[in-house]
PDB file of C-alpha atoms in Angstrom:
ATOM      1  CA  MET A   1     114.260  83.365  76.339  1.00 78.00           C
ATOM      2  CA  LEU A   2     114.969  81.535  73.103  1.00 84.00           C
ATOM      3  CA  ILE A   3     112.789  83.980  71.184  1.00 89.00           C
ATOM      4  CA  ILE A   4     114.665  86.933  72.694  1.00 92.00           C
ATOM      5  CA  PHE A   5     117.969  85.216  71.902  1.00 92.00           C
ATOM      6  CA  SER A   6     116.858  84.689  68.294  1.00 93.00           C
ATOM      7  CA  PHE A   7     115.924  88.356  67.946  1.00 96.00           C
ATOM      8  CA  LEU A   8     119.238  89.532  69.406  1.00 96.00           C
ATOM      9  CA  VAL A   9     121.247  87.271  67.097  1.00 96.00           C
ATOM     10  CA  GLY A  10     119.237  88.536  64.139  1.00 96.00           C
ATOM     11  CA  ALA A  11     119.689  92.182  65.122  1.00 96.00           C
ATOM     12  CA  ILE A  12     123.452  91.724  65.537  1.00 96.00           C
ATOM     13  CA  LEU A  13     123.692  90.071  62.135  1.00 96.00           C
ATOM     14  CA  GLY A  14     121.454  92.812  60.745  1.00 95.00           C
ATOM     15  CA  SER A  15     124.197  95.257  61.729  1.00 93.00           C
ATOM     16  CA  PHE A  16     126.674  93.047  59.878  1.00 94.00           C
ATOM     17  CA  ILE A  17     124.374  93.001  56.835  1.00 96.00           C
ATOM     18  CA  ASN A  18     124.361  96.809  56.758  1.00 93.00           C
ATOM     19  CA  CYS A  19     128.152  96.765  56.933  1.00 92.00           C
ATOM     20  CA  VAL A  20     128.438  94.246  54.085  1.00 93.00           C
ATOM     21  CA  VAL A  21     126.104  96.182  51.792  1.00 94.00           C
ATOM     22  CA  TYR A  22     127.869  99.504  52.377  1.00 91.00           C
ATOM     23  CA  ARG A  23     131.386  98.127  52.012  1.00 91.00           C
ATOM     24  CA  LEU A  24     130.524  96.221  48.843  1.00 92.00           C
ATOM     25  CA  SER A  25     129.130  99.432  47.349  1.00 90.00           C
ATOM     26  CA  VAL A  26     132.408 101.314  47.931  1.00 86.00           C
ATOM     27  CA  GLY A  27     134.751  98.432  47.121  1.00 82.00           C
ATOM     28  CA  LYS A  28     135.977  97.785  50.661  1.00 82.00           C
ATOM     29  CA  SER A  29     136.445  94.419  52.373  1.00 80.00           C
ATOM     30  CA  PHE A  30     133.668  93.474  54.780  1.00 78.00           C
ATOM     31  CA  LEU A  31     135.770  90.762  56.426  1.00 77.00           C
ATOM     32  CA  ALA A  32     138.288  93.060  58.108  1.00 74.00           C
ATOM     33  CA  GLY A  33     138.404  96.443  59.760  1.00 72.00           C
ATOM     34  CA  ARG A  34     136.233  98.091  62.382  1.00 78.00           C
ATOM     35  CA  SER A  35     132.990  99.928  61.731  1.00 80.00           C
ATOM     36  CA  PHE A  36     133.304 103.583  60.784  1.00 79.00           C
ATOM     37  CA  CYS A  37     131.020 106.482  59.962  1.00 77.00           C
ATOM     38  CA  PRO A  38     130.563 106.697  56.167  1.00 80.00           C
ATOM     39  CA  LYS A  39     130.374 110.510  56.437  1.00 81.00           C
ATOM     40  CA  CYS A  40     133.449 111.425  58.527  1.00 83.00           C
ATOM     41  CA  GLN A  41     135.302 108.061  58.375  1.00 79.00           C
ATOM     42  CA  LYS A  42     135.809 108.053  62.171  1.00 83.00           C
ATOM     43  CA  GLN A  43     135.830 104.615  63.807  1.00 84.00           C
ATOM     44  CA  ILE A  44     132.662 103.870  65.743  1.00 80.00           C
ATOM     45  CA  LYS A  45     133.105 102.991  69.409  1.00 82.00           C
ATOM     46  CA  TRP A  46     131.587  99.710  70.567  1.00 79.00           C
ATOM     47  CA  TYR A  47     128.980 101.493  72.698  1.00 80.00           C
ATOM     48  CA  ASP A  48     127.846 103.469  69.651  1.00 76.00           C
ATOM     49  CA  ASN A  49     127.519 100.302  67.601  1.00 84.00           C
ATOM     50  CA  ILE A  50     124.945  98.364  69.623  1.00 86.00           C
ATOM     51  CA  PRO A  51     122.183  97.215  67.236  1.00 89.00           C
ATOM     52  CA  LEU A  52     118.999  99.321  67.505  1.00 90.00           C
ATOM     53  CA  VAL A  53     119.915 100.775  70.909  1.00 90.00           C
ATOM     54  CA  SER A  54     122.780 103.043  69.821  1.00 88.00           C
ATOM     55  CA  PHE A  55     120.814 104.604  66.964  1.00 86.00           C
ATOM     56  CA  PHE A  56     118.136 105.889  69.322  1.00 90.00           C
ATOM     57  CA  LEU A  57     120.561 106.884  72.097  1.00 88.00           C
ATOM     58  CA  LEU A  58     122.458 108.955  69.532  1.00 85.00           C
ATOM     59  CA  ARG A  59     119.158 110.302  68.166  1.00 84.00           C
ATOM     60  CA  GLY A  60     120.095 109.121  64.713  1.00 81.00           C
ATOM     61  CA  ARG A  61     123.328 111.104  64.444  1.00 87.00           C
ATOM     62  CA  CYS A  62     127.038 110.249  64.409  1.00 84.00           C
ATOM     63  CA  ARG A  63     128.675 111.155  67.729  1.00 84.00           C
ATOM     64  CA  ALA A  64     131.772 112.522  65.960  1.00 78.00           C
ATOM     65  CA  CYS A  65     130.402 114.584  63.065  1.00 88.00           C
ATOM     66  CA  GLN A  66     126.718 114.897  64.027  1.00 84.00           C
ATOM     67  CA  GLN A  67     125.661 113.903  60.512  1.00 85.00           C
ATOM     68  CA  LYS A  68     122.392 111.989  60.250  1.00 89.00           C
ATOM     69  CA  ILE A  69     122.546 108.198  60.285  1.00 83.00           C
ATOM     70  CA  SER A  70     120.295 106.551  57.709  1.00 87.00           C
ATOM     71  CA  TRP A  71     117.147 104.869  59.026  1.00 92.00           C
ATOM     72  CA  GLN A  72     118.223 101.904  56.921  1.00 92.00           C
ATOM     73  CA  TYR A  73     120.461 100.757  59.768  1.00 92.00           C
ATOM     74  CA  PRO A  74     117.893 100.260  62.553  1.00 94.00           C
ATOM     75  CA  ILE A  75     115.247  99.069  60.095  1.00 96.00           C
ATOM     76  CA  VAL A  76     117.476  96.310  58.719  1.00 96.00           C
ATOM     77  CA  GLU A  77     118.555  95.326  62.245  1.00 96.00           C
ATOM     78  CA  PHE A  78     114.934  95.127  63.377  1.00 96.00           C
ATOM     79  CA  VAL A  79     113.784  93.217  60.292  1.00 96.00           C
ATOM     80  CA  ALA A  80     116.658  90.751  60.636  1.00 97.00           C
ATOM     81  CA  GLY A  81     115.725  90.195  64.284  1.00 96.00           C
ATOM     82  CA  VAL A  82     112.085  89.586  63.391  1.00 96.00           C
ATOM     83  CA  LEU A  83     112.997  87.211  60.560  1.00 96.00           C
ATOM     84  CA  PHE A  84     115.267  85.221  62.859  1.00 96.00           C
ATOM     85  CA  VAL A  85     112.409  84.902  65.350  1.00 95.00           C
ATOM     86  CA  LEU A  86     110.013  83.773  62.608  1.00 95.00           C
ATOM     87  CA  VAL A  87     112.478  81.142  61.425  1.00 94.00           C
ATOM     88  CA  PHE A  88     112.950  79.949  65.009  1.00 92.00           C
ATOM     89  CA  LEU A  89     109.194  79.742  65.626  1.00 90.00           C
ATOM     90  CA  ASN A  90     108.740  77.877  62.359  1.00 86.00           C
ATOM     91  CA  SER A  91     111.212  75.246  63.540  1.00 81.00           C
ATOM     92  CA  PHE A  92     110.665  75.090  67.297  1.00 76.00           C
ATOM     93  CA  SER A  93     107.261  76.520  68.170  1.00 63.00           C
ATOM     94  CA  GLY A  94     105.929  74.942  71.361  1.00 53.00           C
ATOM     95  CA  LEU A  95     109.172  73.197  72.295  1.00 55.00           C
ATOM     96  CA  THR A  96     110.885  73.582  75.639  1.00 52.00           C
ATOM     97  CA  ALA A  97     114.513  74.620  75.944  1.00 53.00           C
ATOM     98  CA  GLY A  98     115.487  71.046  76.832  1.00 52.00           C
ATOM     99  CA  VAL A  99     113.843  69.564  73.768  1.00 54.00           C
ATOM    100  CA  PHE A 100     115.406  72.336  71.681  1.00 52.00           C
ATOM    101  CA  MET A 101     118.915  71.395  72.819  1.00 50.00           C
ATOM    102  CA  LEU A 102     118.326  67.678  72.321  1.00 50.00           C
ATOM    103  CA  SER A 103     116.940  68.042  68.813  1.00 69.00           C
ATOM    104  CA  CYS A 104     120.300  68.296  67.052  1.00 75.00           C
ATOM    105  CA  PHE A 105     118.875  67.861  63.583  1.00 79.00           C
ATOM    106  CA  ARG A 106     116.428  70.722  64.005  1.00 82.00           C
ATOM    107  CA  VAL A 107     119.171  72.913  65.456  1.00 85.00           C
ATOM    108  CA  PHE A 108     121.215  72.273  62.295  1.00 88.00           C
ATOM    109  CA  VAL A 109     118.205  73.191  60.165  1.00 89.00           C
ATOM    110  CA  LEU A 110     117.676  76.364  62.190  1.00 92.00           C
ATOM    111  CA  LEU A 111     121.306  77.442  61.770  1.00 93.00           C
ATOM    112  CA  ARG A 112     121.108  76.711  58.048  1.00 94.00           C
ATOM    113  CA  ASP A 113     117.947  78.777  57.671  1.00 95.00           C
ATOM    114  CA  TRP A 114     119.451  81.648  59.650  1.00 96.00           C
ATOM    115  CA  PHE A 115     122.445  81.590  57.313  1.00 96.00           C
ATOM    116  CA  PHE A 116     120.117  81.621  54.304  1.00 96.00           C
ATOM    117  CA  VAL A 117     118.221  84.597  55.761  1.00 97.00           C
ATOM    118  CA  VAL A 118     121.464  86.580  56.112  1.00 97.00           C
ATOM    119  CA  ILE A 119     122.428  85.880  52.491  1.00 97.00           C
ATOM    120  CA  LEU A 120     118.943  86.703  51.215  1.00 97.00           C
ATOM    121  CA  LEU A 121     118.831  89.975  53.165  1.00 97.00           C
ATOM    122  CA  ILE A 122     122.217  91.068  51.816  1.00 97.00           C
ATOM    123  CA  LEU A 123     121.102  90.374  48.257  1.00 97.00           C
ATOM    124  CA  PHE A 124     117.667  91.938  48.801  1.00 96.00           C
ATOM    125  CA  LEU A 125     119.113  95.167  50.183  1.00 96.00           C
ATOM    126  CA  TYR A 126     121.964  95.438  47.695  1.00 96.00           C
ATOM    127  CA  ASP A 127     119.726  94.864  44.672  1.00 94.00           C
ATOM    128  CA  PHE A 128     117.086  97.228  46.063  1.00 92.00           C
ATOM    129  CA  LYS A 129     119.645 100.030  46.453  1.00 93.00           C
ATOM    130  CA  TYR A 130     121.974  99.468  43.501  1.00 92.00           C
ATOM    131  CA  TYR A 131     120.061  97.250  41.014  1.00 91.00           C
ATOM    132  CA  LEU A 132     122.912  94.734  41.108  1.00 92.00           C
ATOM    133  CA  ILE A 133     123.409  91.174  42.356  1.00 93.00           C
ATOM    134  CA  PRO A 134     126.958  90.970  43.786  1.00 93.00           C
ATOM    135  CA  ASP A 135     128.791  87.878  42.550  1.00 93.00           C
ATOM    136  CA  ILE A 136     131.176  88.080  45.512  1.00 94.00           C
ATOM    137  CA  ILE A 137     128.214  87.025  47.685  1.00 95.00           C
ATOM    138  CA  VAL A 138     126.289  84.799  45.274  1.00 96.00           C
ATOM    139  CA  LEU A 139     129.061  82.538  43.981  1.00 96.00           C
ATOM    140  CA  PRO A 140     130.474  81.410  47.369  1.00 96.00           C
ATOM    141  CA  ALA A 141     126.908  81.134  48.699  1.00 97.00           C
ATOM    142  CA  ILE A 142     126.022  78.660  45.923  1.00 97.00           C
ATOM    143  CA  ALA A 143     128.767  76.272  47.016  1.00 96.00           C
ATOM    144  CA  LEU A 144     128.026  76.778  50.720  1.00 96.00           C
ATOM    145  CA  ALA A 145     124.266  76.307  50.310  1.00 96.00           C
ATOM    146  CA  LEU A 146     124.717  73.046  48.414  1.00 96.00           C
ATOM    147  CA  PHE A 147     127.262  71.763  50.935  1.00 96.00           C
ATOM    148  CA  ILE A 148     125.109  72.712  53.938  1.00 95.00           C
ATOM    149  CA  ASN A 149     121.993  71.131  52.444  1.00 95.00           C
ATOM    150  CA  LEU A 150     123.884  67.898  51.835  1.00 94.00           C
ATOM    151  CA  VAL A 151     125.219  67.906  55.403  1.00 91.00           C
ATOM    152  CA  ILE A 152     121.671  68.431  56.715  1.00 91.00           C
ATOM    153  CA  ALA A 153     120.470  65.587  54.501  1.00 90.00           C
ATOM    154  CA  ALA A 154     123.206  63.296  55.828  1.00 88.00           C
ATOM    155  CA  VAL A 155     122.374  64.175  59.443  1.00 84.00           C
ATOM    156  CA  GLY A 156     118.679  63.489  58.871  1.00 79.00           C
ATOM    157  CA  ASN A 157     119.090  60.317  56.831  1.00 79.00           C
ATOM    158  CA  SER A 158     122.380  58.456  56.512  1.00 74.00           C
ATOM    159  CA  SER A 159     121.234  56.464  53.470  1.00 84.00           C
ATOM    160  CA  LEU A 160     123.584  56.961  50.504  1.00 86.00           C
ATOM    161  CA  ASP A 161     120.667  56.740  48.069  1.00 87.00           C
ATOM    162  CA  PHE A 162     118.865  59.541  49.895  1.00 88.00           C
ATOM    163  CA  LEU A 163     121.988  61.703  49.908  1.00 89.00           C
ATOM    164  CA  ILE A 164     122.475  61.194  46.173  1.00 92.00           C
ATOM    165  CA  SER A 165     118.820  62.012  45.487  1.00 92.00           C
ATOM    166  CA  GLN A 166     119.139  65.218  47.499  1.00 92.00           C
ATOM    167  CA  PHE A 167     122.303  66.180  45.637  1.00 93.00           C
ATOM    168  CA  PHE A 168     120.496  65.832  42.317  1.00 94.00           C
ATOM    169  CA  ASN A 169     117.407  67.619  43.643  1.00 95.00           C
ATOM    170  CA  PHE A 170     119.291  70.738  44.724  1.00 95.00           C
ATOM    171  CA  SER A 171     121.749  70.704  41.809  1.00 95.00           C
ATOM    172  CA  ILE A 172     119.126  70.219  39.107  1.00 95.00           C
ATOM    173  CA  SER A 173     116.856  72.815  40.746  1.00 95.00           C
ATOM    174  CA  GLY A 174     119.696  75.327  40.526  1.00 95.00           C
ATOM    175  CA  LEU A 175     120.484  74.475  36.916  1.00 95.00           C
ATOM    176  CA  LEU A 176     116.841  74.596  35.817  1.00 95.00           C
ATOM    177  CA  ALA A 177     116.302  77.932  37.572  1.00 94.00           C
ATOM    178  CA  ALA A 178     119.385  79.331  35.850  1.00 94.00           C
ATOM    179  CA  GLY A 179     118.257  77.855  32.534  1.00 94.00           C
ATOM    180  CA  PHE A 180     114.864  79.528  32.858  1.00 92.00           C
ATOM    181  CA  PHE A 181     116.440  82.930  33.487  1.00 92.00           C
ATOM    182  CA  LEU A 182     119.035  82.376  30.766  1.00 93.00           C
ATOM    183  CA  ALA A 183     116.233  81.738  28.273  1.00 92.00           C
ATOM    184  CA  LEU A 184     114.538  84.992  29.322  1.00 90.00           C
ATOM    185  CA  PHE A 185     117.866  86.804  29.042  1.00 89.00           C
ATOM    186  CA  VAL A 186     118.474  85.511  25.507  1.00 90.00           C
ATOM    187  CA  ILE A 187     114.907  86.083  24.291  1.00 90.00           C
ATOM    188  CA  SER A 188     114.817  89.661  25.610  1.00 83.00           C
ATOM    189  CA  LYS A 189     118.475  90.387  24.780  1.00 81.00           C
ATOM    190  CA  GLY A 190     119.042  91.326  28.403  1.00 77.00           C
ATOM    191  CA  LYS A 191     116.058  93.688  28.673  1.00 76.00           C
ATOM    192  CA  TRP A 192     113.879  91.558  30.953  1.00 79.00           C
ATOM    193  CA  ILE A 193     116.500  90.156  33.238  1.00 82.00           C
ATOM    194  CA  GLY A 194     120.183  90.602  34.047  1.00 82.00           C
ATOM    195  CA  GLY A 195     123.076  88.194  34.240  1.00 84.00           C
ATOM    196  CA  GLY A 196     123.115  88.505  38.016  1.00 87.00           C
ATOM    197  CA  ASP A 197     119.585  87.122  38.168  1.00 90.00           C
ATOM    198  CA  ILE A 198     120.763  84.000  36.329  1.00 92.00           C
ATOM    199  CA  ARG A 199     123.371  83.311  38.993  1.00 94.00           C
ATOM    200  CA  LEU A 200     120.853  84.191  41.701  1.00 95.00           C
ATOM    201  CA  GLY A 201     118.587  81.536  40.188  1.00 94.00           C
ATOM    202  CA  VAL A 202     121.305  78.935  40.740  1.00 96.00           C
ATOM    203  CA  LEU A 203     121.652  80.032  44.366  1.00 97.00           C
ATOM    204  CA  LEU A 204     117.927  79.900  45.082  1.00 97.00           C
ATOM    205  CA  GLY A 205     117.689  76.504  43.409  1.00 96.00           C
ATOM    206  CA  VAL A 206     120.416  74.952  45.562  1.00 96.00           C
ATOM    207  CA  MET A 207     119.008  76.689  48.648  1.00 95.00           C
ATOM    208  CA  LEU A 208     115.413  75.573  48.243  1.00 96.00           C
ATOM    209  CA  GLY A 209     115.387  72.582  45.926  1.00 94.00           C
ATOM    210  CA  TYR A 210     112.224  71.262  44.287  1.00 94.00           C
ATOM    211  CA  PRO A 211     109.348  72.091  44.757  1.00 93.00           C
ATOM    212  CA  LEU A 212     110.083  75.144  46.942  1.00 95.00           C
ATOM    213  CA  ILE A 213     111.959  76.892  44.128  1.00 96.00           C
ATOM    214  CA  ILE A 214     108.708  76.947  42.131  1.00 95.00           C
ATOM    215  CA  VAL A 215     106.907  78.566  45.068  1.00 95.00           C
ATOM    216  CA  ALA A 216     109.633  81.219  45.314  1.00 96.00           C
ATOM    217  CA  PHE A 217     109.446  82.022  41.593  1.00 95.00           C
ATOM    218  CA  PHE A 218     105.644  82.173  41.620  1.00 95.00           C
ATOM    219  CA  LEU A 219     105.587  84.558  44.582  1.00 95.00           C
ATOM    220  CA  ALA A 220     108.334  86.715  43.059  1.00 94.00           C
ATOM    221  CA  TYR A 221     106.523  87.143  39.748  1.00 92.00           C
ATOM    222  CA  VAL A 222     103.141  87.800  41.369  1.00 93.00           C
ATOM    223  CA  ALA A 223     104.611  90.373  43.772  1.00 92.00           C
ATOM    224  CA  GLY A 224     106.685  91.950  41.002  1.00 87.00           C
ATOM    225  CA  ALA A 225     103.651  92.269  38.733  1.00 88.00           C
ATOM    226  CA  ILE A 226     101.421  93.764  41.436  1.00 90.00           C
ATOM    227  CA  ILE A 227     103.989  96.282  42.673  1.00 88.00           C
ATOM    228  CA  GLY A 228     105.039  97.116  39.111  1.00 84.00           C
ATOM    229  CA  ILE A 229     101.443  97.900  38.120  1.00 86.00           C
ATOM    230  CA  ILE A 230     100.964 100.053  41.227  1.00 87.00           C
ATOM    231  CA  LEU A 231     104.155 102.024  40.509  1.00 84.00           C
ATOM    232  CA  ILE A 232     103.117 102.574  36.885  1.00 83.00           C
ATOM    233  CA  LEU A 233      99.660 103.778  37.954  1.00 84.00           C
ATOM    234  CA  LEU A 234     101.283 106.163  40.446  1.00 81.00           C
ATOM    235  CA  GLY A 235     103.578 107.483  37.731  1.00 78.00           C
ATOM    236  CA  LYS A 236     106.715 106.302  39.538  1.00 77.00           C
ATOM    237  CA  LYS A 237     107.682 103.840  36.792  1.00 76.00           C
ATOM    238  CA  THR A 238     107.017 103.249  33.102  1.00 74.00           C
ATOM    239  CA  MET A 239     106.766 100.027  31.117  1.00 69.00           C
ATOM    240  CA  ASN A 240     110.431 100.465  30.154  1.00 71.00           C
ATOM    241  CA  SER A 241     111.742 101.191  33.662  1.00 72.00           C
ATOM    242  CA  ALA A 242     114.292  98.877  35.233  1.00 75.00           C
ATOM    243  CA  VAL A 243     113.065  96.895  38.232  1.00 78.00           C
ATOM    244  CA  PRO A 244     115.322  95.283  40.866  1.00 85.00           C
ATOM    245  CA  PHE A 245     113.834  91.823  40.330  1.00 87.00           C
ATOM    246  CA  GLY A 246     116.348  90.266  42.709  1.00 89.00           C
ATOM    247  CA  THR A 247     114.480  91.905  45.580  1.00 93.00           C
ATOM    248  CA  PHE A 248     111.309  90.032  44.629  1.00 94.00           C
ATOM    249  CA  LEU A 249     113.194  86.776  44.117  1.00 95.00           C
ATOM    250  CA  THR A 250     114.851  86.953  47.518  1.00 95.00           C
ATOM    251  CA  ALA A 251     111.570  87.891  49.226  1.00 95.00           C
ATOM    252  CA  GLY A 252     109.834  84.988  47.484  1.00 95.00           C
ATOM    253  CA  ALA A 253     112.656  82.684  48.543  1.00 96.00           C
ATOM    254  CA  PHE A 254     112.275  83.664  52.185  1.00 95.00           C
ATOM    255  CA  ILE A 255     108.517  83.018  52.150  1.00 95.00           C
ATOM    256  CA  ALA A 256     109.114  79.684  50.412  1.00 95.00           C
ATOM    257  CA  LEU A 257     111.752  78.788  52.992  1.00 93.00           C
ATOM    258  CA  LEU A 258     109.422  79.648  55.858  1.00 91.00           C
ATOM    259  CA  ARG A 259     105.980  78.599  54.625  1.00 90.00           C
ATOM    260  CA  GLY A 260     106.512  76.990  51.237  1.00 90.00           C
ATOM    261  CA  ASP A 261     105.459  73.498  52.315  1.00 88.00           C
ATOM    262  CA  TRP A 262     102.294  74.914  53.878  1.00 88.00           C
ATOM    263  CA  LEU A 263     101.449  76.861  50.698  1.00 90.00           C
ATOM    264  CA  ILE A 264     101.935  73.744  48.572  1.00 90.00           C
ATOM    265  CA  GLU A 265      99.727  71.724  50.921  1.00 88.00           C
ATOM    266  CA  LYS A 266      96.966  74.355  50.766  1.00 86.00           C
ATOM    267  CA  TYR A 267      97.203  74.568  46.988  1.00 84.00           C
ATOM    268  CA  LEU A 268      96.942  70.806  46.583  1.00 84.00           C
ATOM    269  CA  SER A 269      93.998  70.616  48.989  1.00 83.00           C
ATOM    270  CA  LEU A 270      92.117  73.155  46.860  1.00 82.00           C
ATOM    271  CA  THR A 271      92.875  71.598  43.486  1.00 71.00           C
ATOM    272  CA  PHE A 272      92.640  67.855  44.192  1.00 64.00           C
TER     273      PHE A 272
END
């Protein structure tokens, strides 16, 4: 039941993610107003706005104007549902519902990670579509991520020394990540990386802290290099083509969030 619940929550928030990305792209507020068809502007009834289900019942078309609905919508809803399940399993695999409810600390961690997944998916999708990192999402998320991580740290360990060490860990990780991207920006005169990636580096640093931020960066660069080479070989890109690097960074951050500790453990076991 908890797995099904996790998927449903993820799918519902996946619908919200689609809404955020679209409204940001057209300069509309995503915090107010009901959902509407982007083609005919008609408000969408609640029964036509059920994640995944409504798309297939409507056969992928708006009820009002019969224009096609992008497959992006059910795909993002499904992916969000799956990611929420993976995060849940990573935190609570093998636990009963009773143990789940009693483990307050792990519930807090789960809610934090779900929040991080929503932010990462918004940034992934927006950068993938528009080659931009929206500051209206990144800047508030930096403050929220740092605050949430400190609250989690306080819940897990009430020691003031531990809380201070965690504050410096997340803060310095964010600053060093931003510094790394800033150096690339200056050296390349903005050709290798954009200003949005610098601010995204701060966000990922305060989300993940050390050493997970290193895992995220490593995965992002490896994935970016592999996919970039494939696209060049297929003739889809050239050496001078722009690449939405934020998509690789956010994907790397999710993997680091989910399995970063395991990857570090495996790496250390092979090298030492």
